[in-house]
Amino acid sequence: MKFNPALIALSVSAILFSGIANATITGTGSVEMTFTTEITSGTCTAKLVNSAGAESTEIAFGDVYKSDLVNKTRVEPLKISFTNCSGVSKATVSAAKGSGGACTGTSANGDTYSGGQATGFEVWSGVVDTGLLMSCNTPPAAQDVTITDGIGEFPMNSRIVIAKDKTISDVGTGAVTAPVTFTIAYP
């Protein structure tokens, strides 16, 4: 039997390397890790949408006649549309007079948002006269909106009427506006 010097050299090298490798490998008894995060409430993209389904910052009533005010027949639907909701299953909406706005009435204590010219705008959650009046003077509690699969909506209606403490003979002609601010919260 002939010995191959190369084979012997490789065998001896493998044995030596194995011994060196065993000598340098040591076990670790434990590992520590700290997890950090910041908890935030979820949010949505909320937009005011007019009766045509378009995003808008104004709800246009067009021409309104005094007979519309007397009969309380001029109603415009609107809604707040919630999209791209993340981490949210519920939102709340409340209404208040906007910057420079006022409530109707001699003492500014009416339920409607003053539009000028002895007019006011009602804002209703849901349907006019059967929904909840979102009063200017005594606002109701914030209204719940259910968010499902990242979307939701809060339907409303607005009606232009004769201002509190005024009559049709007090109503003037010309443009009228009433700023209303909707506040959205994610409880």
Short mmCIF file of the C-alpha atoms (twelve columns), coordinates in Angstrom:
data_MODEL
# 
_entry.id   MODEL 
# 
loop_
_atom_site.group_PDB 
_atom_site.id 
_atom_site.type_symbol 
_atom_site.label_atom_id 
_atom_site.label_alt_id 
_atom_site.label_comp_id 
_atom_site.label_asym_id 
_atom_site.label_seq_id 
_atom_site.Cartn_x 
_atom_site.Cartn_y 
_atom_site.Cartn_z 
_atom_site.pdbx_PDB_model_num 
ATOM 1   C CA . MET A 1   0.000   0.000  0.000  1 
ATOM 2   C CA . LYS A 2   1.341   3.307  -1.049 1 
ATOM 3   C CA . PHE A 3   0.781   6.472  0.969  1 
ATOM 4   C CA . ASN A 4   -0.131  9.550  -0.863 1 
ATOM 5   C CA . PRO A 5   1.639   12.474 0.837  1 
ATOM 6   C CA . ALA A 6   -0.986  14.945 -0.396 1 
ATOM 7   C CA . LEU A 7   -3.813  12.887 1.152  1 
ATOM 8   C CA . ILE A 8   -1.990  12.644 4.459  1 
ATOM 9   C CA . ALA A 9   -1.287  16.375 4.485  1 
ATOM 10  C CA . LEU A 10  -4.997  17.165 3.837  1 
ATOM 11  C CA . SER A 11  -6.135  14.799 6.593  1 
ATOM 12  C CA . VAL A 12  -3.774  16.337 9.135  1 
ATOM 13  C CA . SER A 13  -4.814  19.874 8.085  1 
ATOM 14  C CA . ALA A 14  -8.530  18.998 8.480  1 
ATOM 15  C CA . ILE A 15  -7.952  17.590 11.956 1 
ATOM 16  C CA . LEU A 16  -5.950  20.643 13.042 1 
ATOM 17  C CA . PHE A 17  -8.508  23.080 11.563 1 
ATOM 18  C CA . SER A 18  -11.369 21.268 13.255 1 
ATOM 19  C CA . GLY A 19  -9.622  21.521 16.598 1 
ATOM 20  C CA . ILE A 20  -8.962  25.235 16.102 1 
ATOM 21  C CA . ALA A 21  -12.580 25.849 15.028 1 
ATOM 22  C CA . ASN A 22  -13.909 24.057 18.122 1 
ATOM 23  C CA . ALA A 23  -11.636 26.123 20.302 1 
ATOM 24  C CA . THR A 24  -12.999 29.471 18.979 1 
ATOM 25  C CA . ILE A 25  -16.748 28.694 18.935 1 
ATOM 26  C CA . THR A 26  -18.395 29.655 22.196 1 
ATOM 27  C CA . GLY A 27  -22.105 29.739 23.027 1 
ATOM 28  C CA . THR A 28  -24.154 32.835 23.860 1 
ATOM 29  C CA . GLY A 29  -26.409 32.417 26.867 1 
ATOM 30  C CA . SER A 30  -28.917 35.131 25.964 1 
ATOM 31  C CA . VAL A 31  -29.742 37.954 23.590 1 
ATOM 32  C CA . GLU A 32  -31.487 41.202 24.527 1 
ATOM 33  C CA . MET A 33  -33.721 43.298 22.298 1 
ATOM 34  C CA . THR A 34  -35.814 46.396 22.924 1 
ATOM 35  C CA . PHE A 35  -38.875 47.104 20.797 1 
ATOM 36  C CA . THR A 36  -39.877 50.738 20.297 1 
ATOM 37  C CA . THR A 37  -42.811 52.337 18.518 1 
ATOM 38  C CA . GLU A 38  -45.057 55.354 18.755 1 
ATOM 39  C CA . ILE A 39  -48.765 54.731 19.146 1 
ATOM 40  C CA . THR A 40  -50.827 57.172 17.093 1 
ATOM 41  C CA . SER A 41  -54.508 57.456 16.426 1 
ATOM 42  C CA . GLY A 42  -55.562 56.593 12.926 1 
ATOM 43  C CA . THR A 43  -56.731 59.119 10.421 1 
ATOM 44  C CA . CYS A 44  -58.764 59.453 7.263  1 
ATOM 45  C CA . THR A 45  -58.940 61.828 4.355  1 
ATOM 46  C CA . ALA A 46  -62.157 63.790 4.894  1 
ATOM 47  C CA . LYS A 47  -63.759 65.909 2.182  1 
ATOM 48  C CA . LEU A 48  -66.955 67.935 1.965  1 
ATOM 49  C CA . VAL A 49  -68.933 66.747 -1.052 1 
ATOM 50  C CA . ASN A 50  -71.844 68.576 -2.714 1 
ATOM 51  C CA . SER A 51  -75.030 67.119 -4.221 1 
ATOM 52  C CA . ALA A 52  -73.240 66.487 -7.534 1 
ATOM 53  C CA . GLY A 53  -70.683 64.313 -5.736 1 
ATOM 54  C CA . ALA A 54  -67.860 66.808 -6.267 1 
ATOM 55  C CA . GLU A 55  -65.482 67.962 -3.544 1 
ATOM 56  C CA . SER A 56  -66.391 71.502 -2.565 1 
ATOM 57  C CA . THR A 57  -65.842 74.127 0.105  1 
ATOM 58  C CA . GLU A 58  -69.135 75.847 -0.762 1 
ATOM 59  C CA . ILE A 59  -72.638 74.481 -1.075 1 
ATOM 60  C CA . ALA A 60  -74.269 76.545 -3.813 1 
ATOM 61  C CA . PHE A 61  -78.019 77.113 -3.534 1 
ATOM 62  C CA . GLY A 62  -78.252 79.132 -6.729 1 
ATOM 63  C CA . ASP A 63  -81.187 81.545 -6.935 1 
ATOM 64  C CA . VAL A 64  -83.485 81.354 -3.928 1 
ATOM 65  C CA . TYR A 65  -86.887 83.057 -3.968 1 
ATOM 66  C CA . LYS A 66  -88.628 84.571 -0.973 1 
ATOM 67  C CA . SER A 67  -91.393 81.997 -1.412 1 
ATOM 68  C CA . ASP A 68  -88.711 79.287 -0.917 1 
ATOM 69  C CA . LEU A 69  -87.863 80.871 2.433  1 
ATOM 70  C CA . VAL A 70  -91.488 81.129 3.538  1 
ATOM 71  C CA . ASN A 71  -92.218 77.524 2.515  1 
ATOM 72  C CA . LYS A 72  -88.844 76.198 3.727  1 
ATOM 73  C CA . THR A 73  -88.382 74.298 0.480  1 
ATOM 74  C CA . ARG A 74  -84.781 75.071 -0.558 1 
ATOM 75  C CA . VAL A 75  -82.678 72.150 0.587  1 
ATOM 76  C CA . GLU A 76  -79.238 71.137 -0.635 1 
ATOM 77  C CA . PRO A 77  -77.758 67.725 0.213  1 
ATOM 78  C CA . LEU A 78  -74.111 67.447 1.188  1 
ATOM 79  C CA . LYS A 79  -71.893 64.970 2.975  1 
ATOM 80  C CA . ILE A 80  -68.500 64.506 4.481  1 
ATOM 81  C CA . SER A 81  -66.765 61.633 2.744  1 
ATOM 82  C CA . PHE A 82  -64.103 59.665 4.614  1 
ATOM 83  C CA . THR A 83  -61.548 57.741 2.527  1 
ATOM 84  C CA . ASN A 84  -58.082 56.236 2.957  1 
ATOM 85  C CA . CYS A 85  -58.795 55.520 6.606  1 
ATOM 86  C CA . SER A 86  -56.017 53.779 8.471  1 
ATOM 87  C CA . GLY A 87  -56.437 52.401 11.968 1 
ATOM 88  C CA . VAL A 88  -59.891 53.963 12.263 1 
ATOM 89  C CA . SER A 89  -63.273 52.304 12.780 1 
ATOM 90  C CA . LYS A 90  -65.138 55.392 13.969 1 
ATOM 91  C CA . ALA A 91  -65.052 59.176 13.587 1 
ATOM 92  C CA . THR A 92  -67.171 61.975 15.015 1 
ATOM 93  C CA . VAL A 93  -68.421 65.140 13.334 1 
ATOM 94  C CA . SER A 94  -69.581 68.355 14.949 1 
ATOM 95  C CA . ALA A 95  -70.597 71.704 13.431 1 
ATOM 96  C CA . ALA A 96  -69.952 75.230 14.669 1 
ATOM 97  C CA . LYS A 97  -70.073 78.716 13.230 1 
ATOM 98  C CA . GLY A 98  -67.007 79.373 11.126 1 
ATOM 99  C CA . SER A 99  -64.606 82.288 11.275 1 
ATOM 100 C CA . GLY A 100 -66.609 85.519 11.090 1 
ATOM 101 C CA . GLY A 101 -69.879 83.591 11.372 1 
ATOM 102 C CA . ALA A 102 -72.771 84.090 13.768 1 
ATOM 103 C CA . CYS A 103 -76.000 82.488 14.823 1 
ATOM 104 C CA . THR A 104 -79.269 84.124 13.749 1 
ATOM 105 C CA . GLY A 105 -81.529 86.015 16.130 1 
ATOM 106 C CA . THR A 106 -81.549 89.409 17.756 1 
ATOM 107 C CA . SER A 107 -79.387 88.020 20.549 1 
ATOM 108 C CA . ALA A 108 -77.474 85.692 18.169 1 
ATOM 109 C CA . ASN A 109 -79.147 82.727 19.889 1 
ATOM 110 C CA . GLY A 110 -80.837 81.039 16.931 1 
ATOM 111 C CA . ASP A 111 -80.402 77.493 15.714 1 
ATOM 112 C CA . THR A 112 -79.467 78.606 12.199 1 
ATOM 113 C CA . TYR A 113 -76.166 79.950 10.893 1 
ATOM 114 C CA . SER A 114 -76.592 83.588 9.854  1 
ATOM 115 C CA . GLY A 115 -76.319 84.210 6.152  1 
ATOM 116 C CA . GLY A 116 -77.144 87.914 6.187  1 
ATOM 117 C CA . GLN A 117 -80.151 89.622 4.587  1 
ATOM 118 C CA . ALA A 118 -82.302 88.185 7.454  1 
ATOM 119 C CA . THR A 119 -81.626 84.589 6.333  1 
ATOM 120 C CA . GLY A 120 -80.134 81.587 8.045  1 
ATOM 121 C CA . PHE A 121 -78.894 78.153 7.070  1 
ATOM 122 C CA . GLU A 122 -79.924 75.016 8.915  1 
ATOM 123 C CA . VAL A 123 -77.561 72.045 8.887  1 
ATOM 124 C CA . TRP A 124 -79.180 68.664 9.433  1 
ATOM 125 C CA . SER A 125 -77.502 65.342 10.075 1 
ATOM 126 C CA . GLY A 126 -79.570 63.109 7.821  1 
ATOM 127 C CA . VAL A 127 -82.909 64.305 6.453  1 
ATOM 128 C CA . VAL A 128 -84.384 67.774 7.063  1 
ATOM 129 C CA . ASP A 129 -87.037 67.818 9.806  1 
ATOM 130 C CA . THR A 130 -86.499 64.155 10.762 1 
ATOM 131 C CA . GLY A 131 -82.720 64.075 11.227 1 
ATOM 132 C CA . LEU A 132 -80.766 65.909 13.895 1 
ATOM 133 C CA . LEU A 133 -80.505 69.704 13.617 1 
ATOM 134 C CA . MET A 134 -76.869 70.663 14.127 1 
ATOM 135 C CA . SER A 135 -77.838 73.871 15.891 1 
ATOM 136 C CA . CYS A 136 -75.641 76.947 15.760 1 
ATOM 137 C CA . ASN A 137 -76.560 78.160 19.254 1 
ATOM 138 C CA . THR A 138 -76.859 74.846 21.105 1 
ATOM 139 C CA . PRO A 139 -74.899 72.284 19.118 1 
ATOM 140 C CA . PRO A 140 -75.661 68.630 19.783 1 
ATOM 141 C CA . ALA A 141 -72.997 66.153 20.825 1 
ATOM 142 C CA . ALA A 142 -70.591 65.155 18.092 1 
ATOM 143 C CA . GLN A 143 -72.209 62.659 15.728 1 
ATOM 144 C CA . ASP A 144 -70.725 59.208 15.112 1 
ATOM 145 C CA . VAL A 145 -69.583 58.016 11.709 1 
ATOM 146 C CA . THR A 146 -68.860 54.317 11.186 1 
ATOM 147 C CA . ILE A 147 -65.756 53.573 9.116  1 
ATOM 148 C CA . THR A 148 -65.805 50.221 7.303  1 
ATOM 149 C CA . ASP A 149 -63.056 48.916 5.023  1 
ATOM 150 C CA . GLY A 150 -61.332 52.309 5.130  1 
ATOM 151 C CA . ILE A 151 -64.335 54.408 4.033  1 
ATOM 152 C CA . GLY A 152 -67.367 56.113 5.529  1 
ATOM 153 C CA . GLU A 153 -69.696 59.037 5.012  1 
ATOM 154 C CA . PHE A 154 -71.712 61.500 7.039  1 
ATOM 155 C CA . PRO A 155 -74.804 62.557 5.040  1 
ATOM 156 C CA . MET A 156 -76.319 65.975 5.746  1 
ATOM 157 C CA . ASN A 157 -78.783 68.460 4.323  1 
ATOM 158 C CA . SER A 158 -78.787 72.225 4.508  1 
ATOM 159 C CA . ARG A 159 -81.877 74.410 4.205  1 
ATOM 160 C CA . ILE A 160 -82.040 78.178 3.801  1 
ATOM 161 C CA . VAL A 161 -84.729 79.786 5.974  1 
ATOM 162 C CA . ILE A 162 -85.828 83.112 7.407  1 
ATOM 163 C CA . ALA A 163 -83.559 84.083 10.302 1 
ATOM 164 C CA . LYS A 164 -84.759 83.833 13.914 1 
ATOM 165 C CA . ASP A 165 -86.690 86.918 15.081 1 
ATOM 166 C CA . LYS A 166 -87.186 88.052 11.446 1 
ATOM 167 C CA . THR A 167 -90.082 87.926 8.984  1 
ATOM 168 C CA . ILE A 168 -90.200 87.703 5.211  1 
ATOM 169 C CA . SER A 169 -90.552 91.490 5.046  1 
ATOM 170 C CA . ASP A 170 -87.096 91.784 6.694  1 
ATOM 171 C CA . VAL A 171 -85.439 89.609 4.029  1 
ATOM 172 C CA . GLY A 172 -83.333 91.601 1.588  1 
ATOM 173 C CA . THR A 173 -81.989 90.640 -1.809 1 
ATOM 174 C CA . GLY A 174 -78.404 89.859 -2.727 1 
ATOM 175 C CA . ALA A 175 -75.761 87.288 -1.947 1 
ATOM 176 C CA . VAL A 176 -75.827 85.511 1.415  1 
ATOM 177 C CA . THR A 177 -73.202 83.245 2.958  1 
ATOM 178 C CA . ALA A 178 -72.778 81.479 6.277  1 
ATOM 179 C CA . PRO A 179 -69.424 80.005 7.288  1 
ATOM 180 C CA . VAL A 180 -69.742 76.677 9.085  1 
ATOM 181 C CA . THR A 181 -66.796 74.659 10.390 1 
ATOM 182 C CA . PHE A 182 -67.072 70.883 10.718 1 
ATOM 183 C CA . THR A 183 -64.730 69.382 13.293 1 
ATOM 184 C CA . ILE A 184 -63.719 65.759 12.854 1 
ATOM 185 C CA . ALA A 185 -62.283 63.627 15.632 1 
ATOM 186 C CA . TYR A 186 -61.123 60.017 15.769 1 
ATOM 187 C CA . PRO A 187 -61.988 58.676 19.228 1 
# 
